Amino acid sequence: MHRTIKRTILSCLAAVALAAGSTAVPASADAESAPTGSRTLWDDSFRNGFSHAGGDAKWALFPAGSLPEGDGVPTVSANGLTVVPTGRNPRTGQPAFAYSTGQEHDGGAGTADHVKWYAYANHTASSGVAGFDAVPGQVLTCGSRLAARTYGTEQHPFGAEVADPQSDLRLSSGAVSMVDFETMTVFDFFVTNSKLYAFYERLPKPGETYAAFSYALPVADRWPGKKHDLAISYDRQAGTAVWRADGREVLKIDRLGFRPADRSHLVLDLGGTEQPVAPRQLSCGIAMFVLLDAEGSNDRGLVRLTDQQGAYYDPDLGAPAEQRFVDDLSLPRNRLWGQGARLDVERVTVSSVPRG
């Protein structure tokens, strides 16, 4: 079962975020009291740089293998924050990811390959978990104005398995990410060159038997460099999450912890029993991802990232039907071929407003 996976997409990162509670900027004394109006809890427009060093920094970064600050190089200009990978494609000179990891039997970290660069607001909820309190009666929102583009995806080694490398989020993407590191509940936007996706998932956690899955709904066409106003809101009292893109509601989930009934956009099914979840807090971040084990239009994943048996089920059918992959061995040349991404972030804001 997927519970035996040694290191999943963010399980190793969750430990870092949970530990960060002792050094991150604490919640204010009135964090759990319901304010009478809209309240900005945290924001950054990068006018003072990208603060990510020290316990009082605005941001915290996850490591990626031997890269202590992840596979990203952040720079700041009058336009905001720009992040590109640490590597370069030797053929084109374009930004390219340098970090990857293999299957566990080869000493790798399996599905930790998903996370190339991840930055989250350095703030601790009243629970001691990294994030911001989701106060009953309030709606907690993570918002960002950003643009993203990908590089080198057309050079992928998978042939006809990839219908459109400019829109396929498995190959490379930028993201806005809202995560609860306690319950491993995730609400994201994924941004590729030609598509914007609302992304909802629950990640596996060692020792737990709840349903783990990933769902990616295409919600808008776009072009490289186009800026979007993206907002993800969580209403703890109502038990709902809402995704808004450029002022338009594009997805609402009201049974958190359950797989969406529409399996056509389920891209990963890791088994487990569906059960409701109600995060007490959520973190807000920005990221660059590669999801090579996810399913595409040809009903196969590209690369089996973990070698743990029973880790993957067919997203269309569910357990016990096992998922099939183009590459069952997670060959290095199929994980990195010169693909990369770029994030251009104008601002990130966390707010809380009365519901209703």
CSV table of C-alpha atoms in Angstrom, one decimal:
chain,number,residue,atom,x,y,z
A,1,MET,CA,0.0,0.0,0.0
A,2,HIS,CA,1.0,3.6,-0.5
A,3,ARG,CA,1.5,4.0,3.3
A,4,THR,CA,4.8,2.2,3.0
A,5,ILE,CA,6.3,4.7,0.7
A,6,LYS,CA,9.4,6.0,2.5
A,7,ARG,CA,9.4,9.5,1.2
A,8,THR,CA,6.4,10.9,-0.7
A,9,ILE,CA,5.9,14.1,-2.6
A,10,LEU,CA,5.9,16.3,0.5
A,11,SER,CA,6.2,13.9,3.5
A,12,CYS,CA,9.9,14.7,4.0
A,13,LEU,CA,9.0,18.4,3.6
A,14,ALA,CA,6.2,18.3,6.1
A,15,ALA,CA,8.6,17.3,8.8
A,16,VAL,CA,10.6,20.4,8.0
A,17,ALA,CA,7.6,22.6,8.1
A,18,LEU,CA,6.3,21.1,11.4
A,19,ALA,CA,9.7,21.6,12.9
A,20,ALA,CA,9.8,25.1,11.6
A,21,GLY,CA,7.1,26.0,14.1
A,22,SER,CA,9.7,26.7,16.7
A,23,THR,CA,11.5,29.3,14.6
A,24,ALA,CA,9.0,30.7,12.3
A,25,VAL,CA,7.3,34.0,12.9
A,26,PRO,CA,4.5,33.2,15.4
A,27,ALA,CA,0.8,33.9,15.0
A,28,SER,CA,-0.4,37.1,16.6
A,29,ALA,CA,-2.2,37.0,19.9
A,30,ASP,CA,-5.5,37.6,18.4
A,31,ALA,CA,-5.1,35.0,15.5
A,32,GLU,CA,-7.9,32.8,16.7
A,33,SER,CA,-10.4,35.7,17.5
A,34,ALA,CA,-12.7,36.5,14.6
A,35,PRO,CA,-12.1,40.0,13.4
A,36,THR,CA,-15.0,42.2,12.3
A,37,GLY,CA,-13.7,42.8,8.8
A,38,SER,CA,-11.2,41.8,6.2
A,39,ARG,CA,-7.7,41.4,7.6
A,40,THR,CA,-4.4,40.9,5.8
A,41,LEU,CA,-2.4,38.4,7.8
A,42,TRP,CA,0.8,38.4,5.7
A,43,ASP,CA,1.9,39.9,2.4
A,44,ASP,CA,5.0,40.3,0.3
A,45,SER,CA,5.5,42.4,-2.8
A,46,PHE,CA,9.3,41.9,-2.6
A,47,ARG,CA,10.2,45.6,-2.4
A,48,ASN,CA,12.7,44.7,0.3
A,49,GLY,CA,14.1,41.7,-1.5
A,50,PHE,CA,13.4,38.0,-1.0
A,51,SER,CA,13.8,37.5,2.7
A,52,HIS,CA,14.5,33.8,3.4
A,53,ALA,CA,17.4,33.5,5.8
A,54,GLY,CA,17.0,33.4,9.5
A,55,GLY,CA,14.2,32.7,11.9
A,56,ASP,CA,12.5,36.1,11.3
A,57,ALA,CA,12.6,35.8,7.5
A,58,LYS,CA,9.4,36.2,5.5
A,59,TRP,CA,9.9,33.0,3.6
A,60,ALA,CA,11.2,29.5,4.3
A,61,LEU,CA,12.6,27.2,1.6
A,62,PHE,CA,12.5,23.4,1.3
A,63,PRO,CA,15.7,21.6,0.3
A,64,ALA,CA,16.0,19.5,-2.8
A,65,GLY,CA,18.6,16.8,-2.4
A,66,SER,CA,22.0,18.4,-2.0
A,67,LEU,CA,20.5,21.8,-2.7
A,68,PRO,CA,19.7,23.3,0.7
A,69,GLU,CA,17.5,26.1,-0.8
A,70,GLY,CA,15.9,23.9,-3.5
A,71,ASP,CA,16.5,23.9,-7.2
A,72,GLY,CA,15.8,27.6,-7.8
A,73,VAL,CA,17.7,30.9,-8.1
A,74,PRO,CA,15.6,33.8,-6.8
A,75,THR,CA,16.2,37.3,-8.0
A,76,VAL,CA,14.3,40.5,-7.2
A,77,SER,CA,13.7,43.6,-9.5
A,78,ALA,CA,11.2,46.4,-9.6
A,79,ASN,CA,8.7,43.9,-11.1
A,80,GLY,CA,8.9,41.5,-8.2
A,81,LEU,CA,10.4,38.1,-7.6
A,82,THR,CA,11.8,35.9,-10.5
A,83,VAL,CA,12.8,32.3,-9.9
A,84,VAL,CA,14.5,30.0,-12.4
A,85,PRO,CA,16.2,26.6,-11.8
A,86,THR,CA,19.9,26.2,-10.9
A,87,GLY,CA,20.8,24.5,-14.1
A,88,ARG,CA,20.9,25.3,-17.8
A,89,ASN,CA,19.9,23.2,-20.9
A,90,PRO,CA,23.3,22.6,-22.6
A,91,ARG,CA,21.6,22.7,-26.1
A,92,THR,CA,19.5,25.8,-25.7
A,93,GLY,CA,21.0,27.7,-22.7
A,94,GLN,CA,17.5,28.0,-21.2
A,95,PRO,CA,16.8,27.4,-17.5
A,96,ALA,CA,16.7,23.7,-16.7
A,97,PHE,CA,16.2,21.7,-13.5
A,98,ALA,CA,19.2,20.1,-12.0
A,99,TYR,CA,17.6,18.1,-9.1
A,100,SER,CA,16.1,14.7,-9.6
A,101,THR,CA,15.9,11.6,-7.5
A,102,GLY,CA,15.5,7.9,-8.3
A,103,GLN,CA,13.6,5.0,-6.9
A,104,GLU,CA,14.3,3.8,-3.3
A,105,HIS,CA,16.2,0.7,-4.2
A,106,ASP,CA,18.7,3.0,-5.9
A,107,GLY,CA,19.0,5.1,-2.8
A,108,GLY,CA,16.6,7.7,-4.1
A,109,ALA,CA,13.7,9.5,-2.5
A,110,GLY,CA,11.0,8.3,-4.9
A,111,THR,CA,8.2,10.8,-5.4
A,112,ALA,CA,10.2,13.6,-3.7
A,113,ASP,CA,11.2,14.1,-7.4
A,114,HIS,CA,8.0,16.1,-7.7
A,115,VAL,CA,9.3,19.1,-5.8
A,116,LYS,CA,11.9,21.1,-7.5
A,117,TRP,CA,11.6,24.4,-5.6
A,118,TYR,CA,9.2,25.3,-2.9
A,119,ALA,CA,8.9,28.5,-0.8
A,120,TYR,CA,6.3,29.1,1.9
A,121,ALA,CA,5.4,31.9,4.2
A,122,ASN,CA,7.5,31.7,7.3
A,123,HIS,CA,4.6,31.8,9.8
A,124,THR,CA,3.4,29.5,12.5
A,125,ALA,CA,-0.3,28.9,13.4
A,126,SER,CA,-1.4,28.7,17.0
A,127,SER,CA,-1.3,24.9,16.8
A,128,GLY,CA,2.5,25.1,16.3
A,129,VAL,CA,2.3,23.9,12.7
A,130,ALA,CA,3.6,26.1,9.9
A,131,GLY,CA,0.8,28.1,8.4
A,132,PHE,CA,-2.1,30.5,9.3
A,133,ASP,CA,-5.0,29.7,11.5
A,134,ALA,CA,-8.2,28.7,9.7
A,135,VAL,CA,-10.6,30.3,12.1
A,136,PRO,CA,-14.2,29.0,12.1
A,137,GLY,CA,-16.5,31.8,10.8
A,138,GLN,CA,-13.6,33.2,8.7
A,139,VAL,CA,-12.5,32.5,5.1
A,140,LEU,CA,-8.7,32.1,4.8
A,141,THR,CA,-7.3,33.0,1.4
A,142,CYS,CA,-3.9,32.6,-0.2
A,143,GLY,CA,-3.6,34.9,-3.2
A,144,SER,CA,-0.9,35.8,-5.7
A,145,ARG,CA,-0.4,37.8,-8.9
A,146,LEU,CA,2.1,35.9,-11.0
A,147,ALA,CA,3.2,34.7,-14.4
A,148,ALA,CA,5.0,31.4,-15.2
A,149,ARG,CA,6.4,29.7,-18.2
A,150,THR,CA,8.1,26.4,-18.9
A,151,TYR,CA,11.2,25.5,-21.0
A,152,GLY,CA,12.3,22.4,-22.9
A,153,THR,CA,9.1,20.4,-22.4
A,154,GLU,CA,8.9,19.8,-26.2
A,155,GLN,CA,12.2,17.9,-25.9
A,156,HIS,CA,10.6,15.2,-23.7
A,157,PRO,CA,11.5,11.5,-24.4
A,158,PHE,CA,8.0,10.1,-24.2
A,159,GLY,CA,6.9,10.4,-27.8
A,160,ALA,CA,3.1,10.1,-28.5
A,161,GLU,CA,2.5,9.6,-24.7
A,162,VAL,CA,2.4,13.4,-24.4
A,163,ALA,CA,-0.2,15.0,-26.5
A,164,ASP,CA,0.8,18.6,-25.9
A,165,PRO,CA,4.0,19.4,-24.1
A,166,GLN,CA,3.1,23.1,-23.7
A,167,SER,CA,0.1,22.3,-21.6
A,168,ASP,CA,1.1,19.0,-19.9
A,169,LEU,CA,1.7,19.8,-16.2
A,170,ARG,CA,3.6,16.6,-15.7
A,171,LEU,CA,6.6,17.9,-17.6
A,172,SER,CA,7.1,21.2,-15.7
A,173,SER,CA,5.0,23.9,-14.1
A,174,GLY,CA,4.9,26.8,-11.8
A,175,ALA,CA,2.5,26.9,-8.9
A,176,VAL,CA,0.7,28.8,-6.1
A,177,SER,CA,0.3,26.3,-3.2
A,178,MET,CA,-1.9,26.2,-0.1
A,179,VAL,CA,-0.9,23.2,2.1
A,180,ASP,CA,-1.8,21.9,5.5
A,181,PHE,CA,1.3,20.0,6.7
A,182,GLU,CA,-0.7,18.4,9.5
A,183,THR,CA,-3.3,16.6,7.3
A,184,MET,CA,-1.4,16.8,4.0
A,185,THR,CA,-4.3,18.5,2.3
A,186,VAL,CA,-3.3,20.6,-0.7
A,187,PHE,CA,-5.0,23.3,-2.8
A,188,ASP,CA,-2.9,24.6,-5.7
A,189,PHE,CA,-2.9,26.4,-9.0
A,190,PHE,CA,-0.6,24.8,-11.6
A,191,VAL,CA,0.6,27.0,-14.5
A,192,THR,CA,2.0,25.7,-17.8
A,193,ASN,CA,2.7,27.6,-21.0
A,194,SER,CA,-0.8,27.1,-22.4
A,195,LYS,CA,-3.0,25.9,-19.5
A,196,LEU,CA,-4.0,26.9,-16.0
A,197,TYR,CA,-5.1,24.1,-13.7
A,198,ALA,CA,-6.9,24.1,-10.3
A,199,PHE,CA,-5.2,21.3,-8.4
A,200,TYR,CA,-6.6,19.5,-5.4
A,201,GLU,CA,-4.9,16.6,-3.5
A,202,ARG,CA,-4.4,14.8,-0.3
A,203,LEU,CA,-0.9,13.4,0.1
A,204,PRO,CA,-0.1,10.1,1.8
A,205,LYS,CA,1.3,10.2,5.3
A,206,PRO,CA,3.2,7.3,7.0
A,207,GLY,CA,0.9,5.3,9.3
A,208,GLU,CA,-2.3,6.7,7.9
A,209,THR,CA,-4.9,4.9,5.8
A,210,TYR,CA,-6.9,7.8,4.4
A,211,ALA,CA,-7.5,8.2,0.6
A,212,ALA,CA,-4.5,9.9,-1.1
A,213,PHE,CA,-5.0,11.3,-4.6
A,214,SER,CA,-4.3,14.2,-7.0
A,215,TYR,CA,-6.9,16.0,-9.2
A,216,ALA,CA,-6.0,18.5,-11.9
A,217,LEU,CA,-8.8,20.4,-13.6
A,218,PRO,CA,-7.9,22.6,-16.6
A,219,VAL,CA,-9.6,26.0,-16.0
A,220,ALA,CA,-8.2,28.5,-18.5
A,221,ASP,CA,-6.1,28.8,-21.6
A,222,ARG,CA,-3.1,31.1,-21.4
A,223,TRP,CA,0.2,32.0,-23.0
A,224,PRO,CA,3.8,32.1,-21.6
A,225,GLY,CA,4.3,35.2,-19.4
A,226,LYS,CA,0.6,36.1,-19.0
A,227,LYS,CA,0.0,37.3,-15.5
A,228,HIS,CA,-2.9,35.9,-13.4
A,229,ASP,CA,-4.6,37.0,-10.2
A,230,LEU,CA,-5.0,33.6,-8.4
A,231,ALA,CA,-6.7,33.0,-5.1
A,232,ILE,CA,-7.5,29.9,-3.1
A,233,SER,CA,-9.9,30.2,-0.2
A,234,TYR,CA,-10.7,27.8,2.6
A,235,ASP,CA,-13.9,28.1,4.8
A,236,ARG,CA,-13.3,25.8,7.8
A,237,GLN,CA,-16.9,26.2,9.1
A,238,ALA,CA,-18.4,25.3,5.7
A,239,GLY,CA,-15.8,22.7,4.9
A,240,THR,CA,-15.2,24.1,1.4
A,241,ALA,CA,-12.3,25.2,-0.7
A,242,VAL,CA,-12.7,27.6,-3.6
A,243,TRP,CA,-10.3,28.4,-6.5
A,244,ARG,CA,-10.6,31.8,-8.3
A,245,ALA,CA,-8.6,32.8,-11.3
A,246,ASP,CA,-8.7,36.4,-12.5
A,247,GLY,CA,-11.8,37.1,-10.5
A,248,ARG,CA,-13.7,34.0,-11.7
A,249,GLU,CA,-14.6,31.0,-9.5
A,250,VAL,CA,-13.2,28.0,-11.4
A,251,LEU,CA,-13.5,25.1,-8.8
A,252,LYS,CA,-15.3,24.5,-5.5
A,253,ILE,CA,-14.8,21.4,-3.4
A,254,ASP,CA,-17.2,20.7,-0.6
A,255,ARG,CA,-16.3,17.2,0.5
A,256,LEU,CA,-12.7,17.7,1.5
A,257,GLY,CA,-10.8,14.4,1.9
A,258,PHE,CA,-12.9,12.6,-0.8
A,259,ARG,CA,-11.9,12.0,-4.3
A,260,PRO,CA,-13.9,14.1,-6.8
A,261,ALA,CA,-16.7,12.1,-8.4
A,262,ASP,CA,-15.3,13.2,-11.8
A,263,ARG,CA,-12.4,10.7,-12.2
A,264,SER,CA,-11.6,12.0,-15.7
A,265,HIS,CA,-9.4,14.7,-14.1
A,266,LEU,CA,-7.9,12.5,-11.4
A,267,VAL,CA,-4.2,12.1,-12.2
A,268,LEU,CA,-3.0,10.1,-9.2
A,269,ASP,CA,-4.8,7.5,-7.1
A,270,LEU,CA,-2.7,6.2,-4.2
A,271,GLY,CA,-5.4,4.1,-2.6
A,272,GLY,CA,-6.8,4.4,0.9
A,273,THR,CA,-10.2,5.0,2.5
A,274,GLU,CA,-12.0,8.2,1.9
A,275,GLN,CA,-12.7,10.2,5.1
A,276,PRO,CA,-13.5,13.9,5.7
A,277,VAL,CA,-10.7,16.3,6.6
A,278,ALA,CA,-10.9,19.7,8.2
A,279,PRO,CA,-7.5,21.5,8.3
A,280,ARG,CA,-6.9,23.7,11.3
A,281,GLN,CA,-4.4,25.8,9.4
A,282,LEU,CA,-2.9,26.2,5.9
A,283,SER,CA,0.3,27.5,4.6
A,284,CYS,CA,0.7,29.7,1.5
A,285,GLY,CA,3.6,29.2,-1.0
A,286,ILE,CA,4.9,29.3,-4.5
A,287,ALA,CA,6.7,26.5,-6.2
A,288,MET,CA,8.0,24.7,-9.3
A,289,PHE,CA,7.0,21.1,-9.9
A,290,VAL,CA,7.4,18.1,-12.2
A,291,LEU,CA,4.8,15.2,-11.8
A,292,LEU,CA,6.1,12.4,-14.0
A,293,ASP,CA,4.1,9.7,-12.3
A,294,ALA,CA,0.8,11.4,-13.0
A,295,GLU,CA,-1.6,10.1,-15.6
A,296,GLY,CA,-2.2,11.9,-18.9
A,297,SER,CA,-4.6,11.6,-21.9
A,298,ASN,CA,-3.1,8.2,-22.8
A,299,ASP,CA,-4.1,6.6,-19.5
A,300,ARG,CA,-0.6,5.9,-18.3
A,301,GLY,CA,1.8,7.6,-16.0
A,302,LEU,CA,5.2,8.6,-17.6
A,303,VAL,CA,7.6,7.4,-14.9
A,304,ARG,CA,7.1,5.1,-11.9
A,305,LEU,CA,8.9,7.3,-9.4
A,306,THR,CA,8.6,5.0,-6.4
A,307,ASP,CA,9.4,1.2,-6.5
A,308,GLN,CA,7.1,0.5,-3.5
A,309,GLN,CA,4.6,-2.2,-4.5
A,310,GLY,CA,0.9,-1.2,-4.5
A,311,ALA,CA,1.7,2.5,-4.5
A,312,TYR,CA,-0.2,3.4,-7.6
A,313,TYR,CA,-3.7,2.6,-8.8
A,314,ASP,CA,-5.4,3.5,-12.1
A,315,PRO,CA,-7.0,6.9,-11.6
A,316,ASP,CA,-9.9,6.0,-13.9
A,317,LEU,CA,-10.8,2.7,-12.2
A,318,GLY,CA,-9.4,2.9,-8.7
A,319,ALA,CA,-8.1,0.0,-6.6
A,320,PRO,CA,-7.3,-2.8,-7.1
A,321,ALA,CA,-6.6,-1.9,-10.8
A,322,GLU,CA,-2.9,-0.9,-10.9
A,323,GLN,CA,-1.5,2.0,-12.8
A,324,ARG,CA,0.7,1.5,-15.9
A,325,PHE,CA,3.8,3.5,-16.8
A,326,VAL,CA,5.9,4.2,-19.8
A,327,ASP,CA,9.0,3.8,-17.7
A,328,ASP,CA,8.8,1.4,-14.8
A,329,LEU,CA,12.5,1.9,-13.8
A,330,SER,CA,12.7,5.7,-13.4
A,331,LEU,CA,15.6,6.1,-15.7
A,332,PRO,CA,17.6,9.3,-15.1
A,333,ARG,CA,17.2,10.4,-18.8
A,334,ASN,CA,13.4,10.2,-18.4
A,335,ARG,CA,13.4,12.4,-15.3
A,336,LEU,CA,15.7,15.2,-16.5
A,337,TRP,CA,16.1,16.1,-20.2
A,338,GLY,CA,16.6,19.8,-20.1
A,339,GLN,CA,13.1,20.9,-18.9
A,340,GLY,CA,12.7,23.9,-16.6
A,341,ALA,CA,10.4,26.7,-15.5
A,342,ARG,CA,10.3,30.3,-14.6
A,343,LEU,CA,8.2,32.1,-12.0
A,344,ASP,CA,7.5,35.8,-12.1
A,345,VAL,CA,5.7,36.8,-8.9
A,346,GLU,CA,4.4,40.3,-8.3
A,347,ARG,CA,3.0,39.7,-4.9
A,348,VAL,CA,1.7,37.0,-2.4
A,349,THR,CA,-1.0,37.8,0.2
A,350,VAL,CA,-2.7,35.8,3.0
A,351,SER,CA,-6.0,37.3,4.3
A,352,SER,CA,-8.9,36.3,6.5
A,353,VAL,CA,-12.4,37.7,6.1
A,354,PRO,CA,-15.7,36.9,7.8
A,355,ARG,CA,-17.7,34.3,5.9
A,356,GLY,CA,-21.0,35.1,4.3
